[in-house]
Short mmCIF file of C-alpha atoms and ligand atoms in Angstrom, two decimals:
data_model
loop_
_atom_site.label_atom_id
_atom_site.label_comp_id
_atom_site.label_asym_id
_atom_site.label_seq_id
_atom_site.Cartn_x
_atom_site.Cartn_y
_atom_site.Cartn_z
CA UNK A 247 -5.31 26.48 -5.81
CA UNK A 248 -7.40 23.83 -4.03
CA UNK A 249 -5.51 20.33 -2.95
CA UNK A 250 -6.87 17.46 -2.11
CA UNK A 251 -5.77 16.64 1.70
CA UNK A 252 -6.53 13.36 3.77
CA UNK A 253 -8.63 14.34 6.57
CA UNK A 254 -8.79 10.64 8.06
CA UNK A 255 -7.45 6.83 7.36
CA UNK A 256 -8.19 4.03 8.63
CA UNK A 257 -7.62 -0.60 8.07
CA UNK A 258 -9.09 -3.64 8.86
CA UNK A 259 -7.73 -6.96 8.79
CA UNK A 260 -9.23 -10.36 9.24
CA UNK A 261 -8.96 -12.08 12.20
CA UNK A 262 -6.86 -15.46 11.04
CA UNK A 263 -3.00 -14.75 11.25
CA UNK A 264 -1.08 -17.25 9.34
CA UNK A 265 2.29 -18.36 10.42
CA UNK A 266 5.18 -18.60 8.50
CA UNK A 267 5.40 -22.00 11.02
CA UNK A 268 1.97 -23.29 9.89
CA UNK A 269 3.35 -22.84 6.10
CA UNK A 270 5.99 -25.28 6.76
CA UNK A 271 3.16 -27.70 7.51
CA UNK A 272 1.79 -27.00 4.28
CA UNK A 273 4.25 -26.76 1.84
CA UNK A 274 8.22 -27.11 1.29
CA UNK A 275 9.69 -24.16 2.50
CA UNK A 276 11.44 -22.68 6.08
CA UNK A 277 10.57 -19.90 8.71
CA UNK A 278 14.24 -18.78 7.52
CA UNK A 279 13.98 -18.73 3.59
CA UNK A 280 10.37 -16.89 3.97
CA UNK A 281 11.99 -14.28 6.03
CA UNK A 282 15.50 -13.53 4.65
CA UNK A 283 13.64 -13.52 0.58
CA UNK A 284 10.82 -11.52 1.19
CA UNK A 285 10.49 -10.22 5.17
CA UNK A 286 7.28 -11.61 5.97
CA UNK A 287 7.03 -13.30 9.15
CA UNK A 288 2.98 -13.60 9.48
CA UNK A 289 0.04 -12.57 7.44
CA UNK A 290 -4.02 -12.15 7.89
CA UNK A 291 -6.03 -15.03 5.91
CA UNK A 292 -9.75 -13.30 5.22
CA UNK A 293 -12.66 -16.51 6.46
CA UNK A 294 -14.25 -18.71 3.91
CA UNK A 295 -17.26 -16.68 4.10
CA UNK A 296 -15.82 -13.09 4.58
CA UNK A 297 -15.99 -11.29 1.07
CA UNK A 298 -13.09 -7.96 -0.16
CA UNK A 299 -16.36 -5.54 0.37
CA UNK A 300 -16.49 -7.19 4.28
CA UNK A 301 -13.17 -5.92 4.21
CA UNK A 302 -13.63 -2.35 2.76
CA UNK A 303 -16.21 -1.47 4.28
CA UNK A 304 -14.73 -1.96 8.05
CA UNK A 305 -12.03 0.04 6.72
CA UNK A 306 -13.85 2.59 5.29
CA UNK A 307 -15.57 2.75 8.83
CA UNK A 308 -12.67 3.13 10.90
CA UNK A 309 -11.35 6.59 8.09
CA UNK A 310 -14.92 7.79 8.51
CA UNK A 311 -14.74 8.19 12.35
CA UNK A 312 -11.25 8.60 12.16
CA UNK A 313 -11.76 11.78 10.02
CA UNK A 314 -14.29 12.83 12.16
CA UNK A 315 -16.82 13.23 9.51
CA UNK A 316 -20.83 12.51 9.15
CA UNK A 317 -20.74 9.47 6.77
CA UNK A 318 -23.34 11.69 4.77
CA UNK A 319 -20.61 14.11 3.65
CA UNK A 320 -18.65 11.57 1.30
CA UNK A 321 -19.39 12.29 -2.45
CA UNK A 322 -17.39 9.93 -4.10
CA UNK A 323 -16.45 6.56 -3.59
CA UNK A 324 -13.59 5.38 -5.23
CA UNK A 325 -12.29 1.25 -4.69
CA UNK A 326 -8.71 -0.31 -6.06
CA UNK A 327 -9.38 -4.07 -6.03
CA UNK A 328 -8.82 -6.52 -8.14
CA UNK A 329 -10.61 -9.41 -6.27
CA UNK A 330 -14.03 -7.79 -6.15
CA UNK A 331 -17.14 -9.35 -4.43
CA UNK A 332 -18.88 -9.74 -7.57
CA UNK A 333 -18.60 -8.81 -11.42
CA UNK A 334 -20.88 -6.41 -10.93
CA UNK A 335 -22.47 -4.28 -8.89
CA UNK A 336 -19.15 -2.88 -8.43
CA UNK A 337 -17.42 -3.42 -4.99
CA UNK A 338 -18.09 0.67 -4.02
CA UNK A 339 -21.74 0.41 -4.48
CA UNK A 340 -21.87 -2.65 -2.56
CA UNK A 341 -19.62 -0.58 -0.11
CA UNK A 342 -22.03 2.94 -0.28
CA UNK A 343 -25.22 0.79 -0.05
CA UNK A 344 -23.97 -0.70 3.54
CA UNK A 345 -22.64 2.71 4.72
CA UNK A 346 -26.53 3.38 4.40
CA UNK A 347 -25.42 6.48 1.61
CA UNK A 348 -27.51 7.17 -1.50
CA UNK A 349 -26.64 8.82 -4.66
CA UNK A 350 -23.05 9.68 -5.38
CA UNK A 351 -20.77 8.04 -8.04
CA UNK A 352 -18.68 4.56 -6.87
CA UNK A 353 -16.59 2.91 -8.91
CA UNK A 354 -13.86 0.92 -9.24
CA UNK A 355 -10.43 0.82 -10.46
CA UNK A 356 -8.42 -2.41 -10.81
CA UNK A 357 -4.33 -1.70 -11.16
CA UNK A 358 -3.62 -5.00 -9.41
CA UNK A 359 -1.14 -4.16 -6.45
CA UNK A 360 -1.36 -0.41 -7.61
CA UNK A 361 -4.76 -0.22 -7.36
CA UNK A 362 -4.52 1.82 -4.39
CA UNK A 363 -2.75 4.46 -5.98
CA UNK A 364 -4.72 4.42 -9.18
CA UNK A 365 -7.78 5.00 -7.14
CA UNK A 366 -6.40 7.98 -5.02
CA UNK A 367 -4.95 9.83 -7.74
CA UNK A 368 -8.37 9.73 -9.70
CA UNK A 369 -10.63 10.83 -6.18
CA UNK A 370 -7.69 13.59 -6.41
CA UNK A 371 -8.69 15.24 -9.45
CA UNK A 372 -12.41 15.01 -8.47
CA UNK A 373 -11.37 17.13 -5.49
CA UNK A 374 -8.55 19.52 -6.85
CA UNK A 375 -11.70 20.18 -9.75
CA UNK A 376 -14.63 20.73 -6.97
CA UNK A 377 -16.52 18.07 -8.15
CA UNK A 378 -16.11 16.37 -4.75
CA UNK A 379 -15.94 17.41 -1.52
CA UNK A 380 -15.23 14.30 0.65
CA UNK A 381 -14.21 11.53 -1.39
CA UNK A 382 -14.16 7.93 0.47
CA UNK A 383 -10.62 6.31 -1.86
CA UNK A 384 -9.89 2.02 -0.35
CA UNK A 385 -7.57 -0.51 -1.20
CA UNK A 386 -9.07 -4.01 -0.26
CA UNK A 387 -8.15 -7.06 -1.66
CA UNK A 388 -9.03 -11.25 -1.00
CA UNK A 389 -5.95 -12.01 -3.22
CA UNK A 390 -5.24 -15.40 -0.88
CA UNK A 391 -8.51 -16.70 -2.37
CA UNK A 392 -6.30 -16.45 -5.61
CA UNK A 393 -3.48 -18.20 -4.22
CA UNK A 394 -2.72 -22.20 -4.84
CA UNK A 395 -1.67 -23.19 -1.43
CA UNK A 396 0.57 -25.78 -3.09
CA UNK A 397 2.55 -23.27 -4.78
CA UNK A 398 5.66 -22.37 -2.63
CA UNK A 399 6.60 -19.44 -4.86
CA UNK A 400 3.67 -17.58 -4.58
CA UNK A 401 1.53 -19.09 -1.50
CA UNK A 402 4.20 -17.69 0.82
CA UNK A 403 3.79 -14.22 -0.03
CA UNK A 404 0.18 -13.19 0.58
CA UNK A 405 -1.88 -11.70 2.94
CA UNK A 406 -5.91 -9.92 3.36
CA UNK A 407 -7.08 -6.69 4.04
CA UNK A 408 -8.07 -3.19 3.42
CA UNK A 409 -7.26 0.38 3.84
CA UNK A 410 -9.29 3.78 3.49
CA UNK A 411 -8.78 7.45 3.53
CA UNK A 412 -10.90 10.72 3.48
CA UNK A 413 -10.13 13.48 1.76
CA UNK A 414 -10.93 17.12 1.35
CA UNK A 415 -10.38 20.01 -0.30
CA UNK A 416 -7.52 21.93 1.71
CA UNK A 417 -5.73 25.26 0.85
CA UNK A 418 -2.52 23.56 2.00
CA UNK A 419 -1.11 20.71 0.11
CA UNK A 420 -2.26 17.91 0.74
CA UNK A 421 -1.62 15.76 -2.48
CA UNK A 422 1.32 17.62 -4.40
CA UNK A 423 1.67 14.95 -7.70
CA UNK A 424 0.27 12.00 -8.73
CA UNK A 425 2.24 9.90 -11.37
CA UNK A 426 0.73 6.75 -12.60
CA UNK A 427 2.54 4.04 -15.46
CA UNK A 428 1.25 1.02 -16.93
CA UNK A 429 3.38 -1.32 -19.55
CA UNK A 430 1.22 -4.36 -20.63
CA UNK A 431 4.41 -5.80 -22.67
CA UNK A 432 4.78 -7.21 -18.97
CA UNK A 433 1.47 -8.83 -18.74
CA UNK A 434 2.67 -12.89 -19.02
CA UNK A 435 5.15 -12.15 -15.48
CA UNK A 436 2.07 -11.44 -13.11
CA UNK A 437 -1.27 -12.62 -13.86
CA UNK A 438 -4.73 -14.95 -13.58
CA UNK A 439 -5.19 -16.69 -16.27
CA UNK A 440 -8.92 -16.65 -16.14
CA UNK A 441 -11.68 -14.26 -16.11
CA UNK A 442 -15.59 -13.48 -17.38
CA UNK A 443 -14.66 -13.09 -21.33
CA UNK A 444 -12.08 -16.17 -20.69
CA UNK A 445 -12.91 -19.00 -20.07
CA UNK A 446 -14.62 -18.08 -16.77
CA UNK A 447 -13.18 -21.04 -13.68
CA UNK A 448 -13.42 -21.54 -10.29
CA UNK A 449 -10.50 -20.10 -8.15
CA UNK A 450 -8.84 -23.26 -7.09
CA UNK A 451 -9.60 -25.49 -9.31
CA UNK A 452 -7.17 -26.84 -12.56
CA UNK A 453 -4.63 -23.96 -12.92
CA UNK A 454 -6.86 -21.22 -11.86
CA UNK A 455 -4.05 -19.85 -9.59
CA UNK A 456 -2.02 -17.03 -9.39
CA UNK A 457 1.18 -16.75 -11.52
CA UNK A 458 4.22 -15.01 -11.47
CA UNK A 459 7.94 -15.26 -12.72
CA UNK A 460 9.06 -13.64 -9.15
CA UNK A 461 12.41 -13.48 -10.46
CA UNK A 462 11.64 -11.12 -13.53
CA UNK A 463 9.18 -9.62 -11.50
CA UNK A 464 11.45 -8.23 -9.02
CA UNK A 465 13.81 -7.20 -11.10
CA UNK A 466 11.35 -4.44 -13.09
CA UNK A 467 9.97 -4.03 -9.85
CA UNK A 468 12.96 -2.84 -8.46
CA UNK A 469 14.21 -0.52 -11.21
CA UNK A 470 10.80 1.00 -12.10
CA UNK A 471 9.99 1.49 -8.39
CA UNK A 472 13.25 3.23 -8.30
CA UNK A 473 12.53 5.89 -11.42
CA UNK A 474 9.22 6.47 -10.34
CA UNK A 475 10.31 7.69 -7.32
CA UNK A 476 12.92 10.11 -8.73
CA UNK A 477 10.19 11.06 -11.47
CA UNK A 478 7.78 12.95 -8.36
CA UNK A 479 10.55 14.23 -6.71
CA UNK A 480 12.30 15.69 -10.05
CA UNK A 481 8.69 16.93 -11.29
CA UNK A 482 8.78 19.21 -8.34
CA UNK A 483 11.84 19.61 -7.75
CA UNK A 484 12.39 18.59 -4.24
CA UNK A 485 15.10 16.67 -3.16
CA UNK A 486 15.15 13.75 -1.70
CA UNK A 487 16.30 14.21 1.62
CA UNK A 488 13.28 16.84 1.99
CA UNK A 489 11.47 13.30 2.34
CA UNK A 490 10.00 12.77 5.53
CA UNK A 491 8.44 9.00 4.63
CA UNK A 492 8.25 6.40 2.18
CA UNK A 493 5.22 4.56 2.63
CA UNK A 494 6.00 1.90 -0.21
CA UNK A 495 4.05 -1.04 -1.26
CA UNK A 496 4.91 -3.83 0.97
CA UNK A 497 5.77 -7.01 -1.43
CA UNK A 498 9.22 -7.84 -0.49
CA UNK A 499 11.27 -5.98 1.72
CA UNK A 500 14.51 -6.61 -0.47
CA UNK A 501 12.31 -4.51 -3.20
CA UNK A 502 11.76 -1.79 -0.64
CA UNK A 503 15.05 -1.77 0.90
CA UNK A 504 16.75 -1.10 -2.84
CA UNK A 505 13.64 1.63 -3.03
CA UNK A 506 14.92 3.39 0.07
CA UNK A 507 18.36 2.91 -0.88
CA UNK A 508 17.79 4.68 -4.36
CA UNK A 509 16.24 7.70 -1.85
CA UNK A 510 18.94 7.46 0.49
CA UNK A 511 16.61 7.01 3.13
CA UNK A 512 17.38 4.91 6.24
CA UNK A 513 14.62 2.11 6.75
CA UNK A 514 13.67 4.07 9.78
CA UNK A 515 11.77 6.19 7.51
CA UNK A 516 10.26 3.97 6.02
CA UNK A 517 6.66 2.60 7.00
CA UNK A 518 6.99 -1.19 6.89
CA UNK A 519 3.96 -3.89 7.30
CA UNK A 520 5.06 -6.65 5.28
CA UNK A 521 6.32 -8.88 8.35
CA UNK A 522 2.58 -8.18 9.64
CA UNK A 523 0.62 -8.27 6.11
CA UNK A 524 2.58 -9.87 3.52
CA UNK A 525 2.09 -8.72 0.15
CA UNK A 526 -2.06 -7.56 0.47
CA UNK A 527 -2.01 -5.85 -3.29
CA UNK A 528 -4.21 -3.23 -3.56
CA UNK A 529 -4.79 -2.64 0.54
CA UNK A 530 -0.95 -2.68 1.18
CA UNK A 531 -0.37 1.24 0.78
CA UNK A 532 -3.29 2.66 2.57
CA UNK A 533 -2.64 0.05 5.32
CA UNK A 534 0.98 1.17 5.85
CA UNK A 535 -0.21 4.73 5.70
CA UNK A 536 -2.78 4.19 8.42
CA UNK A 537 -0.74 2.18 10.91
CA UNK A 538 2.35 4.79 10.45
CA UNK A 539 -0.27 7.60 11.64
CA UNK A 540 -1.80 6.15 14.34
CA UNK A 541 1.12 4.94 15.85
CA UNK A 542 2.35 8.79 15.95
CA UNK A 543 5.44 8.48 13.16
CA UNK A 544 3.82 10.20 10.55
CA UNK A 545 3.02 13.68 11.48
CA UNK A 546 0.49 16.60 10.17
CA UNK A 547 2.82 18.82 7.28
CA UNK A 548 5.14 16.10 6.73
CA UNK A 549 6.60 14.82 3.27
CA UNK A 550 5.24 11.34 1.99
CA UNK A 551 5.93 9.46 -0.76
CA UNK A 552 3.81 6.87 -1.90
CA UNK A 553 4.45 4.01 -4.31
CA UNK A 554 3.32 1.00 -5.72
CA UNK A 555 3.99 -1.17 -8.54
CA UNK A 556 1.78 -4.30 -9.96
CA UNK A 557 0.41 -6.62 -12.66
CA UNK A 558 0.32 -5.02 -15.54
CA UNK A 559 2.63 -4.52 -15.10
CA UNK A 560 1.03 -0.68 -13.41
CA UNK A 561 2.71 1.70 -11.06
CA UNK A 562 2.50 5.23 -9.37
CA UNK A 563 3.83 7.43 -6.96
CA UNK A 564 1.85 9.87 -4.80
CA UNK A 565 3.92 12.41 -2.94
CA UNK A 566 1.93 14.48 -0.60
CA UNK A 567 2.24 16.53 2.38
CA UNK A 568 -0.34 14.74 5.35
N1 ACO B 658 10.56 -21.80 0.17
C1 ACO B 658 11.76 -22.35 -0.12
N2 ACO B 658 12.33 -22.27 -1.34
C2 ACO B 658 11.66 -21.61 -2.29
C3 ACO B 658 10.41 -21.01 -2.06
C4 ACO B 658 9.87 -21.13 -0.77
N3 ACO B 658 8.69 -20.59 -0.43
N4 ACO B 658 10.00 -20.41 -3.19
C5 ACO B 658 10.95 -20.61 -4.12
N5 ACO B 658 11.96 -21.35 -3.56
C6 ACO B 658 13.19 -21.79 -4.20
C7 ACO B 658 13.10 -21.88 -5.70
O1 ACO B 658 12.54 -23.12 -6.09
C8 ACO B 658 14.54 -21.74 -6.10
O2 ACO B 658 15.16 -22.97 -5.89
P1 ACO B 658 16.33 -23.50 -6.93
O3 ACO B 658 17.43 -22.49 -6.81
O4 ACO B 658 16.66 -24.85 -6.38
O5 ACO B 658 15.68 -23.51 -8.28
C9 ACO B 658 15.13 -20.78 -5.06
O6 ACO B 658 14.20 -20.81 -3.96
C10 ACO B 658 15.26 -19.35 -5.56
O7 ACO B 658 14.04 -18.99 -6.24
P2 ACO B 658 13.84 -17.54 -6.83
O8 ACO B 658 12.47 -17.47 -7.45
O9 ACO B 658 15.03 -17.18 -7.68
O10 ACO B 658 13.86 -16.67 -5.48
P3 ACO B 658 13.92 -15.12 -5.31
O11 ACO B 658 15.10 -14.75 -4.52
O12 ACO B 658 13.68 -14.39 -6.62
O13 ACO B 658 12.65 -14.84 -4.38
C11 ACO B 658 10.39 -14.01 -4.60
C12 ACO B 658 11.37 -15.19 -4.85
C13 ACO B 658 10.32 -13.80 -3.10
C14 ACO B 658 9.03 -14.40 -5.15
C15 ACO B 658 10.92 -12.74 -5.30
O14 ACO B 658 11.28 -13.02 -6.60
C16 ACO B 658 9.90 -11.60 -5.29
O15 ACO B 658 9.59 -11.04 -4.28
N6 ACO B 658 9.45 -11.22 -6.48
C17 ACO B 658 8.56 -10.04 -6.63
C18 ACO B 658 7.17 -10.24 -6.13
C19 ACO B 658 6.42 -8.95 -6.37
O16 ACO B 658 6.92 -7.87 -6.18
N7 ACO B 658 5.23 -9.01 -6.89
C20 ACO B 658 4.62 -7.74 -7.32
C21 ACO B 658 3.38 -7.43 -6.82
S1 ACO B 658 2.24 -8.78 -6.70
C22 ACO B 658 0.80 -8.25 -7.53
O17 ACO B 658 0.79 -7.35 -8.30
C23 ACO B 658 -0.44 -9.09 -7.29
#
């Protein structure tokens, strides 16, 4: 049996950090409400001119030499975004033609905040079925650039960046189960109202913004976060204080603290960035999962679970020994 197994990670973030302080210059809100209703204390802001493939492709860098691999190796690129440089090329060409590599499939996937997830558990099957032998999977995402910064709801809650992983075929899990869910019922709760078959606008201008009843949104976030969870762990029948880490998707921490909770897992094992990144969609997971293995807390053979949920509304889990 041949896993997939990730053989490097790697992030980048933009320079600006945005205050919760400098959003009480901007709109009506406190340092105190931010922080107690969704733990976010600062966030990255990507520059005017700095574009999501800017993003991915510094990440993708940083998994590349992390991984300790010849940038010729990777086979596959595979990109969750949903704020893409362009409508097309796709974002992984753009992303394999400045990684100066020729010739093997990039695509993307676009699962919102699950995007992430989406796009690992396809490179997965690529791998577990030989077709690839060192597939380049990011999460990057602009999703400020989506944002109304008038919008106190929403504007409070997002950050920039990206995060990349390399993986290879391994004899040792690796990747154990990938479960993705979509429900488009949910589609009116989290969404941009425009796009290139609809009426086609300029972010920022009329009501080209972001949307989302945070409310509702939370609520099915929290419950289907917590089923997907047990769904991997019943599916292979591991229990769930086997679990070494929950690397979650980082949009509220009252979301991921009733996640954990559900697992029983203190938030010591838990990899949290959302005081750092805010909610960064798509990059969130594969940030998390970077930062908790450099810093040393997530260790070679240990027991991850991954999950995200999104517009869509879309979700998955990944559970996967590193
Ligand atoms: N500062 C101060 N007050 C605010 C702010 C703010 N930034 N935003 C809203 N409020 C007010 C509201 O106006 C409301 O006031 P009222 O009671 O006078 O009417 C009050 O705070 C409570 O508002 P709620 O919306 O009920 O606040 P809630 O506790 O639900 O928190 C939040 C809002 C943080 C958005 C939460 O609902 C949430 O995190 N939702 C989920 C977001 C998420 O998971 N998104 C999924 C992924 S995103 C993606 O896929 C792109």
């Amino acid at each position: 049996m041949i896993y997939s197994r990730i053989a490097g990670t790697g992030r980048y973030l933009p320079k600006r950090i945005m205050t919760n302080s400098e959003l009480e210059k901007m709109v009506d809100t406190s340092d105190e409400w931010i922080r107690t209703r969704t733990g976010v204390e600062r966030r990255h802001i990507a520059a005017e001119d700095e574009t999501t493939s800017d993003l991915a492709l510094a990440a993708a860098e940083a998994a590349i030499e992390n991984a300790g691999i010849d940038k010729d190796e990777i086979d596959l690129i595979v990109i969750g975004t949903t704020t893409p440089d362009l409508v097309f090329p796709n974002i992984a060409t753009l992303v394999q033609y400045r990684l100066g590599i020729h010739g093997c499939p990039a695509f993307s996937i676009e699962a919102a905040c699950t995007g992430f997830i989406y796009a690992l558990a396809t490179a997965d099957k690529f791998v577990r079925t030989g077709a690839s032998k060192c597939a380049l999977v990011i999460g990057a995402e602009i999703i400020t650039k989506l944002v109304d910064w008038t919008d106190r709801s929403t504007c409070v809650l997002f950050g920039d960046g990206a995060g990349a992983v390399i993986i290879k075929p391994s004899e040792e899990p690796g990747i154990i189960s990938c479960h993705l869910g979509a429900d488009g019922q949910y589609r009116d709760l989290l969404y941009y109202p425009y796009g290139v078959s609809k009426d086609l606008c300029k972010a920022g201008t009329g009501d080209a913004r972001l949307m989302m009843s945070g409310n509702e949104v939370f609520k099915v976030a929290v419950k289907t976060l917590g089923s997907v969870a047990e769904e991997a762990l019943t599916a292979n029948g591991i229990d769930k204080s086997q679990l070494d880490w929950l690397v979650p998707h980082q949009a509220n921490m009252r979301i991921i603290s009733a996640t954990a909770k559900r697992l029983d897992m203190p938030l010591e094992k838990v990899i949290l960035t959302v005081q750092e990144h805010g909610n960064t969609s798509a990059a969130s997971v594969p940030m998390a999962l970077d930062v908790g293995i450099r810093d040393g807390r997530i260790k070679r053979g240990q027991l991850i679970l991954m999950e995200a949920f999104g517009g869509g509304f879309t979700w998955g889990s990944i559970l996967m020994r590193y």
